[in-house]
CSV table of C-alpha atoms in Angstrom, one decimal:
chain,number,residue,atom,x,y,z
A,324,MET,CA,14.2,-59.2,-37.5
A,325,PHE,CA,11.4,-59.3,-35.0
A,326,ASP,CA,9.0,-56.6,-36.0
A,327,ARG,CA,5.9,-56.6,-33.8
A,328,PRO,CA,4.1,-53.7,-35.5
A,329,THR,CA,4.3,-55.4,-38.9
A,330,ILE,CA,3.3,-58.8,-37.5
A,331,ILE,CA,0.2,-57.2,-35.9
A,332,ASP,CA,-0.7,-55.2,-39.0
A,333,GLU,CA,-0.4,-58.2,-41.4
A,334,ALA,CA,-2.5,-60.4,-39.1
A,335,PHE,CA,-5.1,-57.6,-39.0
A,336,MET,CA,-5.2,-57.3,-42.8
A,337,ARG,CA,-5.5,-61.1,-43.2
A,338,ARG,CA,-8.5,-61.2,-41.0
A,339,VAL,CA,-10.2,-58.3,-42.7
A,340,ALA,CA,-9.6,-59.8,-46.2
A,341,ALA,CA,-11.0,-63.1,-44.9
A,342,HIS,CA,-14.0,-61.4,-43.3
A,343,ASP,CA,-13.0,-63.0,-40.1
A,344,PHE,CA,-14.7,-60.6,-37.7
A,345,PRO,CA,-16.0,-61.1,-34.1
A,346,ALA,CA,-19.8,-61.8,-34.0
A,347,PRO,CA,-21.7,-58.6,-33.2
A,348,ARG,CA,-23.4,-58.7,-29.8
A,349,SER,CA,-25.9,-55.9,-30.5
A,350,ASN,CA,-29.4,-56.1,-32.0
A,351,ALA,CA,-29.4,-53.6,-34.8
A,352,ALA,CA,-33.2,-53.8,-34.9
A,353,THR,CA,-33.4,-52.2,-31.5
A,354,PHE,CA,-30.5,-49.8,-31.7
A,355,SER,CA,-28.9,-48.8,-35.0
A,356,VAL,CA,-26.4,-46.0,-35.6
A,357,PRO,CA,-26.8,-44.1,-38.9
A,358,ALA,CA,-24.4,-45.2,-41.6
A,359,HIS,CA,-22.7,-41.9,-42.0
A,360,GLN,CA,-22.0,-41.8,-38.2
A,361,LEU,CA,-20.6,-45.3,-38.3
A,362,VAL,CA,-18.2,-44.3,-41.1
A,363,ASP,CA,-17.1,-41.2,-39.3
A,364,ILE,CA,-16.3,-43.1,-36.1
A,365,PHE,CA,-14.6,-45.9,-38.1
A,366,ASP,CA,-12.5,-43.2,-39.8
A,367,SER,CA,-11.2,-42.0,-36.4
A,368,GLN,CA,-10.5,-45.6,-35.3
A,369,ILE,CA,-8.4,-46.2,-38.4
A,370,MET,CA,-6.5,-42.9,-37.9
A,371,SER,CA,-5.6,-43.9,-34.4
A,372,ARG,CA,-4.4,-47.4,-35.5
A,373,HIS,CA,-2.2,-45.9,-38.3
A,374,LEU,CA,-0.7,-43.4,-35.8
A,375,ASP,CA,0.3,-46.4,-33.7
A,376,LEU,CA,1.9,-48.1,-36.6
A,377,TRP,CA,3.7,-44.9,-37.7
A,378,ALA,CA,5.0,-44.2,-34.2
A,379,ARG,CA,6.4,-47.8,-33.7
A,380,ARG,CA,8.0,-47.9,-37.1
A,381,SER,CA,9.7,-44.5,-36.6
A,382,LYS,CA,12.4,-45.5,-34.2
A,383,GLY,CA,14.8,-42.6,-33.6
A,384,ARG,CA,12.3,-40.1,-34.8
A,385,THR,CA,9.6,-40.8,-32.2
A,386,PHE,CA,10.8,-40.9,-28.6
A,387,TYR,CA,7.9,-42.3,-26.6
A,388,SER,CA,4.5,-43.7,-27.3
A,389,ILE,CA,1.9,-45.8,-25.7
A,390,GLY,CA,-0.3,-47.3,-28.4
A,391,SER,CA,-4.1,-47.0,-28.5
A,392,SER,CA,-4.6,-50.2,-30.5
A,393,GLY,CA,-7.5,-52.2,-29.1
A,394,HIS,CA,-9.0,-49.2,-27.5
A,395,GLU,CA,-10.4,-47.6,-30.7
A,396,GLY,CA,-14.0,-48.1,-29.4
A,397,THR,CA,-13.6,-45.0,-27.2
A,398,ALA,CA,-14.3,-42.9,-30.4
A,399,ALA,CA,-17.9,-43.8,-29.6
A,400,VAL,CA,-17.7,-42.0,-26.3
A,401,ALA,CA,-16.5,-38.9,-28.0
A,402,ALA,CA,-19.3,-39.2,-30.6
A,403,ALA,CA,-22.0,-39.5,-27.9
A,404,SER,CA,-20.8,-36.5,-25.9
A,405,ARG,CA,-20.3,-32.7,-26.4
A,406,THR,CA,-16.9,-31.2,-27.1
A,407,THR,CA,-17.4,-29.1,-24.0
A,408,ASP,CA,-17.8,-32.1,-21.7
A,409,MET,CA,-14.4,-32.2,-20.0
A,410,ALA,CA,-12.7,-35.5,-20.6
A,411,PHE,CA,-9.9,-37.0,-18.4
A,412,LEU,CA,-8.5,-39.7,-20.7
A,413,HIS,CA,-6.9,-43.1,-20.3
A,414,TYR,CA,-3.5,-42.8,-22.0
A,415,ARG,CA,-4.6,-45.2,-24.7
A,416,ASP,CA,-7.6,-43.1,-25.9
A,417,GLY,CA,-6.1,-41.7,-29.1
A,418,ALA,CA,-9.3,-42.6,-31.0
A,419,PHE,CA,-11.4,-40.5,-28.6
A,420,LEU,CA,-9.2,-37.5,-29.0
A,421,ILE,CA,-9.2,-37.7,-32.8
A,422,GLN,CA,-13.0,-38.0,-32.9
A,423,ARG,CA,-13.5,-35.1,-30.5
A,424,LYS,CA,-11.2,-32.8,-32.4
A,425,LYS,CA,-13.0,-33.7,-35.7
A,426,GLN,CA,-16.3,-32.8,-34.1
A,427,ALA,CA,-15.0,-29.5,-32.9
A,428,GLY,CA,-13.8,-28.6,-36.4
A,429,GLY,CA,-10.8,-26.5,-37.5
A,430,LEU,CA,-8.3,-28.6,-35.6
A,431,THR,CA,-5.4,-30.9,-36.8
A,432,PRO,CA,-5.6,-34.0,-34.6
A,433,LEU,CA,-3.1,-36.2,-36.5
A,434,TYR,CA,-0.5,-33.5,-36.9
A,435,ASP,CA,-0.8,-32.4,-33.3
A,436,MET,CA,-0.4,-36.0,-32.0
A,437,ALA,CA,2.5,-36.6,-34.4
A,438,LEU,CA,4.2,-33.6,-32.8
A,439,SER,CA,3.6,-35.1,-29.4
A,440,PHE,CA,5.1,-38.5,-30.4
A,441,ALA,CA,8.2,-36.8,-31.8
A,442,ALA,CA,8.6,-34.7,-28.6
A,443,SER,CA,8.4,-31.5,-30.7
A,444,ALA,CA,8.5,-28.1,-29.0
A,445,ASP,CA,5.6,-27.2,-31.2
A,446,ASP,CA,3.4,-29.8,-29.6
A,447,PRO,CA,0.4,-27.6,-28.5
A,448,ILE,CA,-0.5,-29.6,-25.4
A,449,SER,CA,2.9,-30.4,-23.8
A,450,GLY,CA,5.5,-28.3,-25.6
A,451,GLY,CA,7.5,-31.5,-26.2
A,452,ARG,CA,7.9,-32.4,-22.6
A,453,HIS,CA,5.9,-35.7,-22.8
A,454,LYS,CA,3.7,-37.7,-25.1
A,455,VAL,CA,0.3,-36.9,-23.7
A,456,LEU,CA,-3.3,-36.9,-25.0
A,457,GLY,CA,-4.9,-33.5,-24.5
A,458,CYS,CA,-6.5,-30.5,-26.1
A,459,ALA,CA,-7.3,-27.2,-24.5
A,460,HIS,CA,-9.9,-26.3,-27.2
A,461,THR,CA,-11.9,-29.4,-26.6
A,462,PHE,CA,-11.7,-29.6,-22.8
A,463,VAL,CA,-9.3,-32.5,-22.6
A,464,PRO,CA,-6.7,-31.8,-19.8
A,465,PRO,CA,-3.3,-33.3,-20.6
A,466,GLN,CA,-2.9,-36.7,-18.9
A,467,THR,CA,0.2,-38.9,-18.6
A,468,SER,CA,0.5,-42.6,-18.1
A,469,THR,CA,0.6,-42.5,-14.3
A,470,ILE,CA,-2.0,-45.1,-13.4
A,471,ALA,CA,-5.3,-43.8,-12.1
A,472,SER,CA,-3.9,-40.4,-11.1
A,473,HIS,CA,-6.6,-38.5,-13.1
A,474,LEU,CA,-9.6,-40.1,-11.5
A,475,PRO,CA,-9.7,-37.9,-8.3
A,476,LYS,CA,-9.2,-34.8,-10.5
A,477,ALA,CA,-12.2,-35.9,-12.6
A,478,VAL,CA,-14.4,-36.3,-9.5
A,479,GLY,CA,-13.3,-32.9,-8.4
A,480,ALA,CA,-14.2,-31.4,-11.7
A,481,ALA,CA,-17.7,-33.0,-11.6
A,482,HIS,CA,-18.2,-31.7,-8.1
A,483,SER,CA,-17.2,-28.2,-9.3
A,484,ILE,CA,-20.1,-28.0,-11.7
A,485,GLY,CA,-22.7,-28.3,-9.0
A,486,MET,CA,-20.7,-26.1,-6.7
A,487,ALA,CA,-20.5,-23.3,-9.3
A,488,GLN,CA,-24.3,-23.3,-9.5
A,489,ARG,CA,-24.7,-23.2,-5.8
A,490,LEU,CA,-22.3,-20.2,-5.6
A,491,LYS,CA,-24.1,-18.6,-8.6
A,492,LEU,CA,-20.8,-18.1,-10.5
A,493,GLY,CA,-21.6,-16.3,-13.8
A,494,ASP,CA,-18.2,-17.0,-15.3
A,495,ALA,CA,-18.0,-20.8,-14.8
A,496,VAL,CA,-15.9,-22.5,-17.4
A,497,LEU,CA,-18.0,-25.7,-17.5
A,498,ALA,CA,-21.6,-25.6,-18.6
A,499,ASN,CA,-24.4,-26.0,-16.0
A,500,ASP,CA,-25.6,-29.2,-17.8
A,501,GLY,CA,-22.1,-30.4,-18.6
A,502,ILE,CA,-20.8,-33.8,-17.6
A,503,ILE,CA,-17.3,-35.1,-16.9
A,504,LEU,CA,-15.9,-38.1,-18.7
A,505,CYS,CA,-13.1,-40.2,-17.1
A,506,SER,CA,-11.6,-43.3,-18.8
A,507,PHE,CA,-9.2,-46.0,-17.5
A,508,GLY,CA,-8.2,-49.6,-17.9
A,509,ASP,CA,-9.6,-52.6,-15.9
A,510,ALA,CA,-6.4,-53.0,-14.0
A,511,SER,CA,-6.5,-49.3,-12.9
A,512,ALA,CA,-9.8,-49.9,-11.2
A,513,ASN,CA,-8.0,-51.9,-8.6
A,514,HIS,CA,-5.6,-49.2,-7.5
A,515,SER,CA,-6.2,-47.2,-4.3
A,516,THR,CA,-6.2,-43.9,-6.1
A,517,SER,CA,-9.2,-45.0,-8.3
A,518,GLN,CA,-11.0,-46.7,-5.4
A,519,GLY,CA,-10.8,-43.4,-3.5
A,520,ALA,CA,-12.3,-41.6,-6.5
A,521,PHE,CA,-15.2,-44.1,-6.9
A,522,ASN,CA,-16.0,-43.9,-3.2
A,523,ALA,CA,-16.0,-40.1,-3.2
A,524,ALA,CA,-18.3,-39.9,-6.2
A,525,CYS,CA,-20.7,-42.5,-4.7
A,526,TRP,CA,-20.5,-40.8,-1.2
A,527,ALA,CA,-21.5,-37.5,-2.7
A,528,ALA,CA,-24.2,-38.9,-4.9
A,529,TYR,CA,-25.7,-40.9,-2.1
A,530,GLN,CA,-26.3,-37.6,-0.3
A,531,HIS,CA,-27.9,-36.1,-3.4
A,532,LEU,CA,-25.0,-33.8,-4.2
A,533,PRO,CA,-24.6,-33.3,-8.0
A,534,MET,CA,-21.9,-35.6,-9.4
A,535,PRO,CA,-22.4,-35.7,-13.2
A,536,ILE,CA,-19.5,-38.1,-14.2
A,537,VAL,CA,-19.2,-41.1,-16.5
A,538,PHE,CA,-16.5,-43.5,-15.4
A,539,ILE,CA,-15.5,-45.4,-18.5
A,540,CYS,CA,-13.7,-48.7,-17.8
A,541,GLU,CA,-11.9,-50.1,-20.9
A,542,ASP,CA,-11.9,-53.8,-19.9
A,543,ASN,CA,-9.9,-56.1,-22.1
A,544,GLY,CA,-9.7,-58.7,-19.4
A,545,ILE,CA,-5.9,-58.6,-19.2
A,546,GLY,CA,-4.9,-56.3,-16.4
A,547,ILE,CA,-1.2,-55.6,-16.9
A,548,SER,CA,-0.5,-54.0,-13.5
A,549,VAL,CA,-3.1,-56.0,-11.6
A,550,ARG,CA,-4.6,-59.2,-13.1
A,551,THR,CA,-8.3,-59.0,-13.9
A,552,PRO,CA,-10.2,-62.3,-13.1
A,553,GLY,CA,-13.2,-63.1,-15.3
A,554,GLY,CA,-16.2,-61.2,-14.3
A,555,TRP,CA,-14.4,-59.1,-11.7
A,556,ILE,CA,-15.2,-55.6,-13.0
A,557,GLU,CA,-19.0,-56.3,-13.2
A,558,ALA,CA,-19.1,-58.0,-9.8
A,559,ASN,CA,-17.2,-55.1,-8.3
A,560,PHE,CA,-19.2,-52.2,-9.8
A,561,ALA,CA,-22.6,-53.4,-10.9
A,562,HIS,CA,-24.2,-52.9,-7.5
A,563,ARG,CA,-22.4,-50.1,-5.8
A,564,PRO,CA,-24.7,-47.5,-4.0
A,565,ALA,CA,-25.5,-44.4,-6.0
A,566,LEU,CA,-23.5,-45.7,-9.0
A,567,HIS,CA,-25.4,-46.5,-12.2
A,568,TYR,CA,-23.8,-49.5,-14.1
A,569,ILE,CA,-24.0,-49.9,-17.9
A,570,GLN,CA,-22.3,-52.5,-20.0
A,571,CYS,CA,-21.6,-52.4,-23.7
A,572,ASP,CA,-19.3,-54.1,-26.3
A,573,GLY,CA,-16.5,-51.7,-27.4
A,574,ALA,CA,-15.8,-53.9,-30.4
A,575,ASP,CA,-19.4,-53.5,-31.7
A,576,LEU,CA,-20.0,-49.9,-32.7
A,577,ASN,CA,-23.8,-50.2,-32.6
A,578,ASP,CA,-23.7,-51.6,-29.0
A,579,ALA,CA,-20.9,-49.2,-28.0
A,580,MET,CA,-23.0,-46.2,-29.2
A,581,ARG,CA,-26.0,-47.6,-27.3
A,582,GLY,CA,-24.1,-47.8,-24.1
A,583,CYS,CA,-22.4,-44.4,-24.5
A,584,ASP,CA,-25.6,-42.6,-25.4
A,585,GLU,CA,-27.3,-44.2,-22.4
A,586,ALA,CA,-24.5,-43.3,-20.0
A,587,VAL,CA,-24.1,-39.7,-21.2
A,588,ALA,CA,-27.9,-39.1,-21.1
A,589,TYR,CA,-28.2,-40.5,-17.6
A,590,ALA,CA,-25.3,-38.5,-16.1
A,591,ARG,CA,-26.5,-35.3,-17.9
A,592,ALA,CA,-30.2,-35.6,-16.9
A,593,ARG,CA,-29.8,-37.0,-13.3
A,594,ARG,CA,-26.5,-35.4,-12.3
A,595,LYS,CA,-25.3,-38.7,-10.9
A,596,PRO,CA,-22.3,-40.9,-11.5
A,597,VAL,CA,-22.3,-43.7,-14.1
A,598,PHE,CA,-20.0,-46.7,-14.5
A,599,LEU,CA,-19.8,-47.5,-18.3
A,600,HIS,CA,-18.2,-51.0,-18.6
């Protein structure tokens, strides 16, 4: 019987046992994450991978799942940001959500996500209507797999932070120095919905309006809905007006944390949009 989850898992374990790892791109001498933080992030990545395996092997008990395998590096974004920085997530960002819930404390990320996969009425974010990633306690609005539909909402949320300050709203939900995180795949970057969001963010920032948002492009070079030619994302986004471009390697935790820390710090201090590739 053709069992893709088992094939992938066995191949992964063979490579780990053989110490067959990708060569790290970062220079640990210039940027090194403390060992305890690396272990904590790796723990979230493993949790996410095992949730994928469980969901795909539980046919008849789980009704719908989109795996997060290959996107586990997004746990670094959660580690670099605050739990009150609102995050509009790509539908493959299970590792981000696990890491953020761990940082918030007192939550049950694995149990909650299992409820979502099983379409349980007890699922705290969707009530069993859909498998989504989200958490009201950690400022992660529920997001389905509709490609790029969350990017305009994220830009609107970023704009609202500055607007609340100008209107002197004392009961604003988002902190004055908060930022917005918005993640998506490389193929999603080509869709008209996302292009409108990028343009709106740059247009506002170009006029010095506050736009504290980090766009996180999870580029695996595949592009399922729209093929991604080599170098396309960097060529498209590295030199846009009013958009600060940062690149890092999501498969290298030291380099991922470097890029995430830099992106979060830039958006928070300068109140301008960042494209984290």
